Each structure stands twice: as structure tokens, then as C-alpha cells.
Amino acid sequence: METAALLAPFTALEFLQDAFLLTGEGPVLSGFILHPRPKACASLSVLQHYRIHGIRPRRPEAVTPQRSAATNGKKGDELSSTSEPKFRDLAVFGGKAVRLVRFNVDHQDGKQPHFEILGPLMELQDWALDVHWLAGDKRSLLCVATAHNSALLLDSITGNVLFQRSCLEGCLLYSSLLLVHESWSDAVLVGGTVFNQLVLWKPAGGGTESVDPERKAPVERRLLGHSGVIFSIAYLQEKGWLASASDDRSVRVWGVGALGGPQGNCGDFKPACLRVLYGHQARVFSVRLSPGKVFSAGEDGACLVWDWAGGGKVVCTLKGHRAGGVRALAVSEGTGDGARWVATGGADGGLRLWRMKPNEQGKEKLEDAATEKLTDLKFTGHGSPKVVCMVGEEDKHASWSQSKLVVCTDQGTVYQYSDGQWEMVWKGTPEFQSYCLMETTTVSLKDSTAKMSLCAVGNLSGSIQVFPIAHPQCGVLLTGGTGKIHSLIWQETKDGIYLLASGSEGLVFRWLIEVQSEKNPPSSLSVKPLPSFLLPRGAKRWLTAAVRLHSNTQGGLWVCGDRRGSLLLFQDGGTREQKTVDDRRLDDCLLTGRKQTHGEEVEQRPPGGDRKGERKEGPDSLLQPLSCLFGVHGKLGVTSVSEHQGLLYSTGRDGCVRVFRVLLVAPQKLEGKSNGKSVENRGGLQLDVLRVQRACKGMEWLERVLILESDIPAEEKDEEHLGKESENHYKTKNLSGKLEVTEASEEKESFKGEEENTEDKGRQARFAIIGFHAVHFVVWDPVRQERLLAVPCGGGHRSWRLWPSHKGVWPGHGALVFIKQGAVMASRPPGEASSRAAEAGRYEGWGLREGVHGRGIGCVCRLGAITGIGDVKEAQRGEERWEIVATGGEDTSVTVLALRPSCGRVKVLSVITDHISSVRTLTAVTRPEGGREDQALSALLVSAGGRAQMQCYRLLVGWDRRRLVPSCQVIQVASHRLDEQWERRRNRHKTVKMDPETRYMSVVAVDEKTDGCLLAVACSDGAVRLFSVSEVKHQVDLLWETFYHQRCVLSVAACSLQDQKCNKYKLLFSAATDGKIAVWDLTDASSLWAGASSPGPAAPIPCFSIHAHQSGVNSLAVRADNLGHPEDGCRVTVASGGDDGQLTVSMIRVQYPNDSPISEPLVSPQAQFQSPEQLHLHLESQCRIPLAHASPLTALKLLSPDLVVSTSSDQRVCLWRVGSTDISHIGALCCHVADAAGLAVWEGKLTEEEEDKHKKTGFESEREIAICPRSPTGLNVTHQTAAPFNKDQKTNDEVEAVGETGDPDCQTSNEGGGETPAEWRHPRGADSSAETESEVNTEGGVTASWESQGEGGKTGWVLVCGQGFQLLRVPDAERRSSRREK
């Protein structure tokens, strides 16, 4: 096995001045070049199975005899061939290993920066906490601080320990810092003990190296104050500051004076604590110091920047990681202008980078934290402000200081705020007093590039005054009925500006307005009346949101939201209400048969204000909705509707964002839906909800969604060869695209035919939700689960405007203007000159790697593979293959990923955050989609987990021809919770309500159809439940449940059988915490689908039972194989792994009912469950390996009929060959994923690119054993010629020996049904020993001989998930296992 892709938490970060960023991810050392823009440049696996925890560059003067003078200017601090050496030597350490690596940075020869191994892997007897180069030594000596408060002097050339000294305080250290001037005698060690103390001591013991190593060094200084263990220590020499980060959520800064130096000074005799910094909400993992600033990062996922001069206050908060916190932090030294790079590596596998300048660090605080300082704009006009609007914000280049505010008072007067002054713009007639509405917009002048701001004001009597703000005398008066104007909506399109006014009786009046520029008068408004909309009958019958769409085939379409919470679809020139109405009764959500008894007038006034004319509107001119989603946003109404890349987004005060589309369906195929979707359709158009996204808990009042801007520039093709970058796919383009109405050949099949037009259409974008959470106005990121902006405005029920909101995009910064208690308030002073728009990318940071899950991945499911043509160079080589997988984590999210095995590239396609608890299990039913089976796929994904919650999605994965990456569209099918099921039961007061803590432990698809599937679920309350999923009805039904196991059911698995008469049978296997496996015959389960709505039938009883383990069975893998003769039936292989660390493989013989009985007598305890009309099952044999893993076995899968893959929390992935009577251990690999919990395996063919690379990267020269003299301290040295972790060569991993798992035990069932133990041992002869050495103990794979055997055949893939994931390749697995069996 060899590594093809790795995503793990970043545990080490280090800057090389201002030019490069070095990262440690597992054993992989990576480099990023920072100029002209950050991008990956090199990668190499250096520490085998150890995780990198530190990178220490050697100072340049210690490498080159002469140091060039630094050049002036911006590039003075960058690495170049003229001012710095062409390479830098690095000491990389982690765990119990240290290694020297050279980073070549020369660009003159056209070579990319790359890493080079300098020496062997030096293994220590203790954990290395810090390493420091001895600058005054030419022999490459290293000073190493270890976890038991000791220090080593290490010769990196020979690997020998020259000197070792321990401290008299012999306790365990959580962190350590070495301060070395030039020699060992100058060294000072600062250790953070397990007793919450900082101890300072000198390893040299007084300045001589001849001190007896047995004599322990005393503690020179002791710093007390923390109440938790200390995770990180930093020292700033020029200030004499020592900072410590602790488990008690605090950062302490100590004034210790000069440490180290030529004499090994230990600083002040009584160090004082200068600052105690509290601001993190969880443990603080890292701390760094710079002049005037303190940087800290912790488990809360935030990096705080503290201002020393400001009394230790937080001046900047850097966020961007998902759950799990920040594990690594690095701050660059700074350039001539004082700007610094800040890098954070998260537990989610994400890597972020910021560029900060000194003036911005000290003056401004980022708005991802709550803004407590509000500015009163001191309104001086008459009356009380009621409505506030903003003009000038449509220009994306306009700054905050250039924006102007417009306020309308209760006296019907409009004021404008500009340059700190209020001035009156327009004063209305008495009919505009006491009640008025106001909306503003900016429109382009006809035949001109200039823009003009328009204002519309409505009143109680149906009058609407529309005027330019710059020339209010040039306005027109429109009439929208005789009643109250409930709402005004401006809608800008390429055809002009539309104004919608919602009046009484559910009428929505519309006008098309154009502004024509003339010399005298300055401008005039051209108003064209349009047919009115008629809203459905209801108590709250007015419009609250609208958006106009354009379709090439359907013309102008309007999607509107009303106060009742419904979404409506109208069409320009569409169906009008007729005088005669048929007697057919429609659903209550649509208004039919109503006749208008009065005409409505549309009036225009010339600039002088007189009426120009009027037009009567009859009943034939009213447009009624083509489609209606009645009450989908609850009774509190829809707040916004917007469109982006062909999809529609609506928000409401029900706390939900709904993503939907316009679907073209044949009218005869329309059916009613039971979940509130379309119940009426005219003209074949239908609103179809794809997803429902909830905001955070307590955030029910949502106002709108803003599309998030991308963190990374679009040019990422040059990073293809690196294989480790993960480009940010949430790139926002302009939002003025057309709507593509989806045509479906079936009712819900809309993806077919979209692969030719998948550049932007139908792909859900990543968005932020804005709304009110308690008393705060909040911009919320639902993926990262964090606030991007929070303003204490007092809550909802107020007029507000957010800047900037150009085209509905969130650029990473903003300001809020709102009305509170009769005052106009702003979160930032309007006159403030802001460079935030230009610096938005710097504050938001660069996402060098998108995070996946921060709290561990609990389950993984492979959906399939797609291929696509890449760039020109890739097209010459052929197509590229992407593996599509779904992962579920403890952070309650489901992530859809695309993996490219040829280069290790990882791309996040979609993040689903609908679960309220952890996701424990996934399953999918996949089928090809589109013209080619390998260019698009469709999968029904089912996720389940805590709180007995189940979610079903339809995933449509295709190839994006413009971005040259896969794209995924998520359609929400249905959801289910057991407590909701209990609420719908009759006579529920007679039953016991389900346990709210019930968890779904495992789910498997038993049977599938075109419109759904049957699911079997293992539950923690001891039940096995069977559900049916219907995509047509959009619902999940519970068919039956059984409590046969009477204890927690941990896993389920299913298999299908078919006899010679093509009769199909379904078997379900369930296992619980008692170690028993029950077998259920679900052959007749398909008949239960028809009666899903009726009460469920009686649950069946198991037809067979197997005792496999002494404790819980965590994982099951089942496979059925037909025997040679039809009358022999078939054999089912059941592999199971449990908490006892045991691997058990049971062989079950299955005899079909119509075949002759098997020769062996069915003498077993399970025979009582079987009837003559059912399948006959008999346990043929059972093999066990008691110590398959050193800890509980968490997951196992069958890669081929005789090859089992297993994993455990001991971080090993083992391969086992299953024979007819035994199990043999093939090999094991130490993976780099901690807490391995999920496993996915599959087989596939190698592409031409992979085959070429496969032949070039043989294992003949990948491993060398260099036996170095063992040091007195027991240092073990293993030499390896490491391979780069990129597309040219794969990571080499350490493979353990065969005999490490102990001796397997095989038990074979006899004819009487009993079990006879039979011992199986590994061969111990000389020949077998040689075979073991050559085939198993190779670092790059399980056996070296396998490489020469695979010539274009199948290859196996293993994906291990836990704290990250690792993709492993098993070359030619099926051939190899069969060959070894022979």
C-alpha cells in the first residue's frame, strides 16, 4: 500500500523570512511561495509514520561563508540568489524522530523550489519538543529538548548523541523552548510542566561540557500563575518578553529580561507577569510575539491579535477554520514597511494566510466580532425617522465614505445625509404624513454612462411619488389602487427599472420606468404601466419580495414572496384571470373565480405635478400565479428572494433559507406533493425546492442571503502538478446571468442534458445569512458556523441597510445603518475614509487549503468516479479521473469531496449542515447519469446519526467544463426523526415516547427502486428499523421495528442472492453489543412499500444467529458467492470486527428453498428459526484472529472476495487473505490518520498517467537500511531515500512486520454444528523469514514483488477517515490475492 492523498491537521508552520511558508501535515513537509501570490511549490514526506511538530531553519550565515548585504526596497527581505543562499537547511522533528532536509529555492535554472533529504531519520527514545541549531558549530550539531525535561546534543551527520543532561525537576513537559546563542554552553531551556509552571534551567550546567551527565541540572527560575498545563512558549529577545499559552484559556506575558546569550543568561532573578490576556473561549494552543503585538490561537478556531500599547486589548480577530480549533500558528519577521504574514493551520486540515500592516493592526478591529461602538448620526430634521435607505452603494468601487443615506420621517419628508450634514430633499403632501414607505435604487441614464438615484414613497391612500433624488421636482405621481401601499420593490434588469407596489385586495401594481437625460428639464421619467399581479387569498395579502428572471424560452418570469410565507411564480404576458371560471375547485393556496369589480387607475404627472392622463385596468389584465409553494416559510412571511447562477434563494422569519429552481414539467404529469411543494401548475412551470438550510440556533428572523466572495484568485492551473492544493471552488462571478429554465423528461429528473451547460448554472454557491439573533444584527456563515459581523442594534422590527451589498455579495466587511428609538445609528462613522474594500482580501485571508471536518470524520461513503478533460497538457495525456466520496463528521456536517488519486488533489464540492447532532453513518445508491457513464453520476445519499435523525439527498455530480473540476448539485429529498414520527401516531398517549438520545449507529440499503429505496437502520435503543424512502412523495416512512437484540445495535449489512431460476433473495445482518450477529430474511420486504402509509406489519424474527465476538461488533462486511453447482446454493462470507480487537470471518452456506437440501445436517441452535419455505442457512466454518489490532477494531471492508481490509484506533491498516479454512495476515501500514473510524474500499483500473508513474516509482531504490552505531542513549537510525509527495512520486510509508499481531486462531465448524479449534501459525523457517523481509518490510508498500506483477490491471483503493483522511493504493489487489492463494 502507498499513499495517494492525505488531508490531516496542520501541526507545524514556519516562515522563511517573507518569501516562503513551510507546513507540516502528518509526515509531509510542504512549501508555499508567497510572492507574487501565495501558492504551493513543493512537498515531500520526511518523517515516515511520525507527525511533524516543528520546523527549524538554519541561519544563512551558518551555511554560507559569506553573507551578502540585504538589498533595499520591497524585495530586501525575500530569498533570492543575490541576497540569500540558494538553499536553506531545515531540522524537521516530530514524535521521536528528527531529520535534516534541504530546501532548494534557486529559480535561475527554471526549476521549481524542492526539498532534498540530507540525512537519515534519527529516532530518539523520548518525544522531541524543540530543536535548535548550534550557530557557532560547523559539524551540524543540534540541541534537542525532550518531553521528560531533558536536553540532547545530537550529531546530525552520524546520528550519535554526544551529550545528554536532565533537569532536577524530572516531570513531564507539555511544551519546551530552547534558547541557544552559539554553543551548547550557552543553551537555556524553558519548559512548561504538567504542574502548570514554567521552569528555566541550563543544560550545560554552568558553562562546561565536561559536566557529569548523571548529575542533574538545577532549576534557575520558576514562573507561577497558570492554572492549567502550558501548551506553547514564545520569547522576544529585543523586549525581553516571554509568553505562555495555557489550558486555562489565558495567555501570560512575563518580563524575564535577557535569556541565553554568550553566557547562557537566565534573565531577571524575579521575573514579573506583565499581562494576563483573557479572550479565548477555549484552550489556547499557540502563542507568538512581535514588537508591540501578541498573537494567540486556540481551540475556539480564532487567532487573536493583542495590542500591547492598548493595555492588552484584542485589536484583530482572524477566523476562517471550521470546528476543532487552530493547531499551528506562525508569524513572519516582517518587512521594511512592517507588514507581517500570519498563517494558521486548523484541525480541519485547512490552511489560511493573512497579510497585516502595522497601522491596520493597531487602529481597526475586524468585524467578525461584535461591534460595541455605535455612531449616532444626529438627525436634525422634522419628525421622527421611520425608514432609512442608502444610495450610491450600487457602485462596487464606491467606498463607505462616499455612500449617502436617505431617511423618510413620519411627516412625509425625505432627508439626505452627506458629508456629515442633513438636508431636506422632498416634502410630501399631508396625505403622506403619519404613514409612508420608501425605497431607493440607482439606475443608468438612457444613452449615457451616468447613473441617477431614484426614490419611491408610498402612503395610505394608494399614491406613490417617484422622483430623482438629485432633481425631486421632476417626479411623477403613480396610483396603486385606493387602499394602503404595503410594500415597494425596485427591480433592476437589462430592460429597465421595474417598480412593484403591493396594494389592497392582493393587487400588485407594476411599472417599467426609464430615465431620459435632457438639457431642459434636467431629466424626465418615462413610465409604462404593466399588468398587475393577483396574490392568493389570505389574511396577509401583500408582497414582501420579488425577483425578475429571464428565460430564452419562457420570457420574463417573476418569483415573488408574500407575507403569508408563500413563494409564487408569475409570467409576463402569462395566464390572466378570466370572467368565466370553471367549476373545478383548486387548492386554497391559489385564488380562482374572483372578478374585479372596480378599475384601477395609473396616473402620471408632468414635472409640474399636474395629472397627465389615466388608464383604466379591467379584470382581464390581472395576472395570477402559475405555481405556488404555499406557506413554505411559515406564517411570518418571506423576507427576500434572490437569484444566482440559475438557482433561487429565499429567506423568511422561520429561520430557513430555501434553495429552489423553476422546473418545466409536462402538465399531465403534475401531482400533488405532501411536503408543501407545488400543488398547482399552469403552463408547465413549477417551483421546485432543492434544499432547506437552517441558520444557527435562536436565529429565526432571516433577512436575506449574500454570496461569499472567493478567497483565492482564479489562476490555479499552475498548481496542478503539486497535488496537495485544494482550490476554493466558491468563486463568485457576476450575478447578471440569465435563468435557465430546467426541462425535465420526468417529474423530478432535471439533471439530464445539463452537462453541456454546467459552467455556472444549477450549482449552489456558498452564501452567508444575514438576519437578527436576539438583539444583534448578524452575518452568519452556515458552513463554518461563525459570525462574520455582529452589530447590537436591538433586534428586528426596524428599518436598516447594510453596506456594501452590491449585487448581493458579501466581500468580507461591512457597515450597518439602522433606526433605533428615533435615532439614525451606524456601526461605523460614515465620514471615515476606509481602505477596507481594497484590503478585504487581506483581512479575509487566503485559503491555501479548504478545511473539511474539524472534529473528526466518523463515516465515509464512496459515490463513484467521473472523468473529465483538463487543460491542454492534460488533454494530450488523456482524461483525468476523480473519485467522489461523502464524509460525515462529529461537527454535524456532511461533506462531498472529489479526490484525484493521480496527484492527490482534494476539492470540496458541497457542505451540508442539516444535522443537529453528529453524523455516524452514510450509505448511497448510485447510478450513472448523462450521456456518458463516467462523466456524470447521480446518487441518493442517506445520512443518519444522533437524535434519531435521518436526511436523504439526491446528489448530481457532473463535470464543469469551464473550471475543469467536478461540480455537485444537492437536492434535499426528505428528512425523518423518530420523535416527529411519534407525534403523528394515534393514541400516542398509550405508548412510551422514544428516547431523545437514540442514535442511528449504522444504515444500509436493502433494496432499491427507481423512485426510492429500503433502508435498514441499527439503533442505540436496541431496535432494528426498516424505512422506505420515496423521492416522488418526498418522505421517509417507518415500516417496522424490532427489539430482538435487547441491547444497542452497532452495525448492519445486507446482501442479495439469486438462484438459477432468477429468484432474488435479500438477507440482512445485524450485530449488537453482545457479540452476536442476527440474520434476517427480507425477501418479501419489497411488498411492504405499497403499504407504507398503513400501520407497519409485524416485525419478523431472525432466521439465523452467529456468536462471533465476546463484546460489541463495530463493523460488518458481507459478500455472497455462488458455488460451482446450482444445487449447492451459495456461500456468504461475513467478516466482523469488534471491541475485543478480534477479526472473525464466518462462512455461511445458503440453500435455496426449491433446491435439494445440502448434504450437511442442519444441526445447530439456529435451525429452529427456519421453515421449509425459507432459505436454509448453515455455518460452514468460522475463523478468528484474536489480536488483529492492538485496540478495538473500528471498521473493515471486503476489497475482493478473499481480501479483507481492517483498521483501528491503533492507526494501522491491515490486509488479510481469507481462505477456505484460515485467515492469513498479508501486511500492515501505519496510517497518518488518528482515531480511524471510517473505511471505504473499491477497485478500479489505472489510467495511462498512473500506469506510467506506477512503473517509474518502483521500490528498488526507495529504501536503504543504514546501520549506524547505537549511541549510549539508544538512538536508532533508519536511512531512507524519501520520495516527493506530489504527482511525480508518492509518499513512502512504514509497513510493519507480519508477526506483530500475534498468532491467529482458526475455528472450523464440524458436521455436528460444534466448533473445533484449529491452530494456524506463520511459518518460521529461514525461507519464510526471507520472504517476510522482502515482501512485507518495505517502506513504500506491502510487498515489493507486487509492483512488477501489476501491468495495467485492477488496483485497489482504501480510504481511511478519522482526524482527517488518507487515500491508499493497493496495486493489483485481486490478482495478488489469488496468486498468493495458489
Coordinates of N, CA and C in Angstrom, one line a residue, residues 482-598:
T482 N -56.8 52.1 -4.3 CA -57.4 53.1 -3.4 C -57.0 52.9 -1.9
G483 N -56.3 51.8 -1.7 CA -56.0 51.5 -0.3 C -54.6 51.7 0.1
K484 N -54.1 51.1 1.1 CA -52.8 51.2 1.7 C -51.8 50.5 0.8
I485 N -50.6 51.2 0.6 CA -49.5 50.6 -0.1 C -48.7 49.8 1.0
H486 N -48.7 48.5 0.9 CA -48.0 47.7 1.9 C -46.5 47.6 1.7
S487 N -46.1 47.6 0.4 CA -44.6 47.4 0.2 C -44.3 48.0 -1.2
L488 N -43.0 48.4 -1.3 CA -42.5 48.9 -2.6 C -41.2 48.1 -2.9
I489 N -41.1 47.7 -4.2 CA -39.9 46.9 -4.6 C -39.4 47.4 -5.9
W490 N -38.1 47.8 -5.9 CA -37.4 48.1 -7.1 C -36.7 46.8 -7.7
Q491 N -36.8 46.6 -9.0 CA -36.1 45.5 -9.6 C -35.4 46.0 -10.8
E492 N -34.0 45.9 -10.9 CA -33.3 46.3 -12.0 C -33.0 45.2 -12.9
T493 N -33.3 45.4 -14.2 CA -33.0 44.4 -15.3 C -32.3 45.1 -16.4
K494 N -31.9 44.4 -17.4 CA -31.4 45.0 -18.6 C -32.4 45.7 -19.4
D495 N -33.7 45.4 -19.2 CA -34.8 46.1 -20.0 C -35.1 47.5 -19.3
G496 N -34.7 47.7 -18.1 CA -35.0 48.9 -17.4 C -35.2 48.6 -15.9
I497 N -35.9 49.6 -15.3 CA -36.1 49.5 -13.8 C -37.6 49.3 -13.6
Y498 N -37.9 48.2 -12.9 CA -39.3 47.9 -12.6 C -39.6 48.3 -11.2
L499 N -40.8 48.9 -11.0 CA -41.3 49.3 -9.7 C -42.6 48.5 -9.4
L500 N -42.6 47.8 -8.3 CA -43.7 47.0 -7.8 C -44.3 47.6 -6.6
A501 N -45.6 47.8 -6.5 CA -46.3 48.3 -5.4 C -47.4 47.4 -5.0
S502 N -47.4 46.9 -3.8 CA -48.4 46.0 -3.3 C -49.5 46.7 -2.6
G503 N -50.7 46.7 -3.2 CA -51.8 47.5 -2.6 C -52.8 46.6 -1.9
S504 N -54.0 47.1 -1.9 CA -55.1 46.4 -1.2 C -55.6 45.3 -2.0
E505 N -56.4 44.4 -1.4 CA -57.1 43.3 -2.1 C -56.1 42.4 -2.9
G506 N -54.9 42.3 -2.5 CA -53.9 41.4 -3.1 C -53.4 41.8 -4.4
L507 N -53.6 43.0 -4.8 CA -53.1 43.5 -6.1 C -51.7 44.1 -6.0
V508 N -50.9 43.7 -7.0 CA -49.5 44.2 -7.1 C -49.4 44.9 -8.4
F509 N -49.2 46.2 -8.3 CA -49.2 47.1 -9.5 C -47.7 47.2 -9.9
R510 N -47.5 47.3 -11.2 CA -46.2 47.3 -11.8 C -46.0 48.4 -12.8
W511 N -44.8 48.9 -12.9 CA -44.5 50.0 -13.9 C -43.1 49.7 -14.3
L512 N -42.8 50.0 -15.6 CA -41.5 50.0 -16.2 C -41.1 51.4 -16.3
I513 N -40.0 51.8 -15.7 CA -39.6 53.2 -15.6 C -38.2 53.4 -16.3
E514 N -38.1 54.4 -17.1 CA -36.9 54.7 -17.8 C -36.6 56.2 -17.5
V515 N -35.3 56.5 -17.3 CA -34.8 57.9 -17.1 C -34.2 58.4 -18.4
Q516 N -34.7 59.5 -18.9 CA -34.1 60.0 -20.1 C -33.5 61.4 -19.8
S517 N -32.2 61.5 -20.1 CA -31.5 62.7 -19.8 C -31.7 63.8 -20.9
E518 N -32.1 65.0 -20.5 CA -32.4 66.1 -21.4 C -31.8 67.4 -20.7
K519 N -31.5 68.3 -21.5 CA -31.0 69.6 -21.0 C -32.0 70.4 -20.2
N520 N -33.2 70.5 -20.7 CA -34.2 71.3 -20.1 C -35.5 70.6 -20.2
P521 N -36.1 70.0 -19.2 CA -35.6 69.9 -17.8 C -34.4 68.9 -17.8
P522 N -33.7 68.8 -16.6 CA -32.5 68.0 -16.5 C -32.8 66.5 -16.8
S523 N -33.9 66.0 -16.4 CA -34.2 64.6 -16.6 C -35.7 64.4 -16.5
S524 N -36.2 63.4 -17.2 CA -37.6 63.1 -17.2 C -37.8 61.6 -17.0
L525 N -38.9 61.2 -16.4 CA -39.2 59.8 -16.2 C -40.2 59.3 -17.2
S526 N -39.9 58.2 -17.8 CA -40.9 57.6 -18.7 C -41.5 56.4 -18.0
V527 N -42.8 56.3 -17.8 CA -43.5 55.3 -17.0 C -44.4 54.5 -18.0
K528 N -44.2 53.2 -17.9 CA -45.1 52.3 -18.7 C -45.8 51.4 -17.8
P529 N -47.1 51.5 -17.7 CA -47.9 50.5 -16.8 C -47.8 49.1 -17.4
L530 N -47.8 48.2 -16.5 CA -47.8 46.7 -16.8 C -49.0 46.0 -16.1
P531 N -49.4 44.9 -16.6 CA -50.5 44.2 -16.0 C -50.1 43.8 -14.5
S532 N -51.1 43.9 -13.7 CA -50.9 43.7 -12.2 C -50.9 42.2 -11.9
F533 N -50.3 41.9 -10.8 CA -50.3 40.5 -10.2 C -51.4 40.4 -9.2
L534 N -52.0 39.2 -9.1 CA -53.1 39.0 -8.2 C -52.6 37.9 -7.2
L535 N -52.5 38.2 -6.0 CA -51.9 37.3 -5.0 C -53.0 36.4 -4.5
P536 N -52.6 35.2 -3.9 CA -53.6 34.3 -3.4 C -54.4 34.9 -2.2
R537 N -55.6 34.4 -2.0 CA -56.4 34.8 -1.0 C -55.8 34.5 0.4
G538 N -55.8 35.4 1.3 CA -55.3 35.2 2.6 C -55.5 36.4 3.5
A539 N -55.1 36.2 4.8 CA -55.3 37.3 5.7 C -54.2 38.4 5.5
K540 N -53.0 38.0 5.2 CA -51.9 39.0 5.0 C -51.6 38.9 3.5
R541 N -52.2 39.7 2.7 CA -52.2 39.6 1.3 C -51.4 40.7 0.6
W542 N -50.1 40.7 0.9 CA -49.3 41.7 0.2 C -47.9 41.1 -0.1
L543 N -47.2 41.7 -1.0 CA -46.0 41.2 -1.5 C -44.8 41.7 -0.5
T544 N -43.8 40.9 -0.3 CA -42.7 41.2 0.5 C -41.4 41.1 -0.2
A545 N -41.3 40.4 -1.3 CA -40.1 40.2 -2.0 C -40.4 39.8 -3.4
A546 N -39.5 40.1 -4.4 CA -39.7 39.7 -5.8 C -38.4 39.8 -6.5
V547 N -38.2 39.0 -7.5 CA -37.1 39.0 -8.4 C -37.5 38.6 -9.8
R548 N -37.0 39.3 -10.8 CA -37.4 39.0 -12.2 C -36.3 38.2 -12.8
L549 N -36.7 37.1 -13.5 CA -35.8 36.2 -14.2 C -36.1 36.3 -15.7
H550 N -35.1 35.9 -16.5 CA -35.2 35.9 -17.9 C -34.9 34.5 -18.4
S551 N -35.8 34.0 -19.2 CA -35.6 32.7 -19.9 C -35.7 32.9 -21.4
N552 N -34.9 32.1 -22.1 CA -34.9 32.2 -23.5 C -36.2 31.7 -24.1
T553 N -36.8 30.7 -23.4 CA -38.0 30.1 -24.0 C -39.3 30.6 -23.3
Q554 N -39.2 31.0 -22.0 CA -40.4 31.4 -21.3 C -40.6 32.9 -21.2
G555 N -39.6 33.7 -21.6 CA -39.8 35.2 -21.5 C -39.5 35.6 -20.0
G556 N -40.2 36.7 -19.6 CA -40.0 37.2 -18.3 C -40.7 36.5 -17.3
L557 N -40.0 36.0 -16.2 CA -40.7 35.3 -15.1 C -40.4 36.1 -13.8
W558 N -41.4 36.1 -13.0 CA -41.3 36.8 -11.7 C -41.5 35.7 -10.6
V559 N -40.5 35.7 -9.6 CA -40.7 34.8 -8.4 C -40.9 35.8 -7.3
C560 N -42.0 35.6 -6.6 CA -42.4 36.6 -5.5 C -42.6 35.8 -4.2
G561 N -42.4 36.6 -3.1 CA -42.8 36.0 -1.8 C -43.7 37.0 -1.1
D562 N -44.7 36.4 -0.4 CA -45.8 37.2 0.2 C -45.7 37.1 1.7
R563 N -46.5 37.9 2.4 CA -46.5 38.0 3.9 C -47.0 36.7 4.5
R564 N -47.7 35.9 3.7 CA -48.2 34.6 4.3 C -47.1 33.5 4.3
G565 N -46.0 33.8 3.7 CA -44.9 32.8 3.6 C -44.9 32.0 2.4
S566 N -45.6 32.4 1.4 CA -45.7 31.6 0.1 C -44.7 32.1 -0.9
L567 N -44.3 31.2 -1.8 CA -43.5 31.6 -3.0 C -44.4 31.4 -4.2
L568 N -44.4 32.5 -5.0 CA -45.3 32.5 -6.2 C -44.5 32.7 -7.5
L569 N -45.0 32.1 -8.6 CA -44.3 32.2 -9.9 C -45.3 32.9 -10.8
F570 N -44.9 34.1 -11.4 CA -45.7 34.8 -12.4 C -44.9 34.8 -13.7
Q571 N -45.7 35.1 -14.8 CA -45.1 35.2 -16.1 C -45.6 36.4 -16.8
D572 N -44.7 37.2 -17.4 CA -45.1 38.3 -18.1 C -45.9 37.9 -19.3
G573 N -47.1 38.4 -19.5 CA -48.0 38.0 -20.6 C -48.5 36.6 -20.5
G574 N -48.5 36.1 -19.2 CA -49.0 34.8 -19.0 C -50.5 34.7 -18.8
T575 N -50.9 33.7 -18.0 CA -52.3 33.4 -17.8 C -53.0 34.6 -17.1
R576 N -54.1 35.1 -17.6 CA -54.8 36.2 -16.9 C -56.1 35.6 -16.4
E577 N -56.6 36.3 -15.4 CA -57.9 35.8 -14.8 C -59.0 36.1 -15.7
Q578 N -59.9 35.2 -16.0 CA -61.0 35.3 -16.9 C -62.3 35.6 -16.2
K579 N -63.3 36.1 -16.9 CA -64.5 36.5 -16.4 C -65.3 35.3 -16.0
T580 N -65.2 34.2 -16.8 CA -65.9 33.0 -16.5 C -64.9 31.9 -16.1
V581 N -65.2 31.3 -15.0 CA -64.3 30.4 -14.4 C -64.9 29.0 -14.3
D582 N -64.2 28.0 -14.6 CA -64.7 26.7 -14.5 C -65.0 26.3 -13.0
D583 N -65.8 25.3 -12.9 CA -66.3 24.9 -11.5 C -65.2 24.1 -10.8
R584 N -64.1 23.8 -11.4 CA -63.1 22.9 -10.8 C -62.5 23.7 -9.6
R585 N -62.5 23.1 -8.4 CA -62.0 23.7 -7.2 C -60.5 23.4 -7.1
L586 N -59.8 24.5 -7.0 CA -58.3 24.4 -6.8 C -58.0 24.4 -5.3
D587 N -56.7 24.2 -5.1 CA -56.2 24.2 -3.7 C -56.4 25.6 -3.1
D588 N -56.5 25.7 -1.8 CA -56.7 27.0 -1.2 C -55.5 28.0 -1.4
C589 N -54.4 27.5 -1.8 CA -53.3 28.4 -2.0 C -53.4 29.3 -3.2
L590 N -54.3 29.0 -4.2 CA -54.5 29.8 -5.4 C -55.9 30.4 -5.4
L591 N -55.9 31.6 -5.9 CA -57.2 32.3 -6.0 C -57.8 32.1 -7.3
T592 N -59.0 31.6 -7.4 CA -59.7 31.4 -8.7 C -61.1 31.9 -8.6
G593 N -61.7 32.3 -9.8 CA -63.1 32.6 -9.8 C -63.4 34.0 -9.3
R594 N -62.4 34.8 -9.0 CA -62.7 36.2 -8.4 C -62.8 37.2 -9.6
K595 N -63.8 38.0 -9.5 CA -64.0 39.1 -10.5 C -63.7 40.4 -9.9
Q596 N -62.9 41.2 -10.6 CA -62.6 42.6 -10.2 C -63.8 43.5 -10.5
T597 N -64.3 44.2 -9.5 CA -65.5 45.0 -9.6 C -65.2 46.5 -9.9
H598 N -63.9 46.8 -9.7 CA -63.6 48.2 -9.9 C -62.3 48.3 -10.7

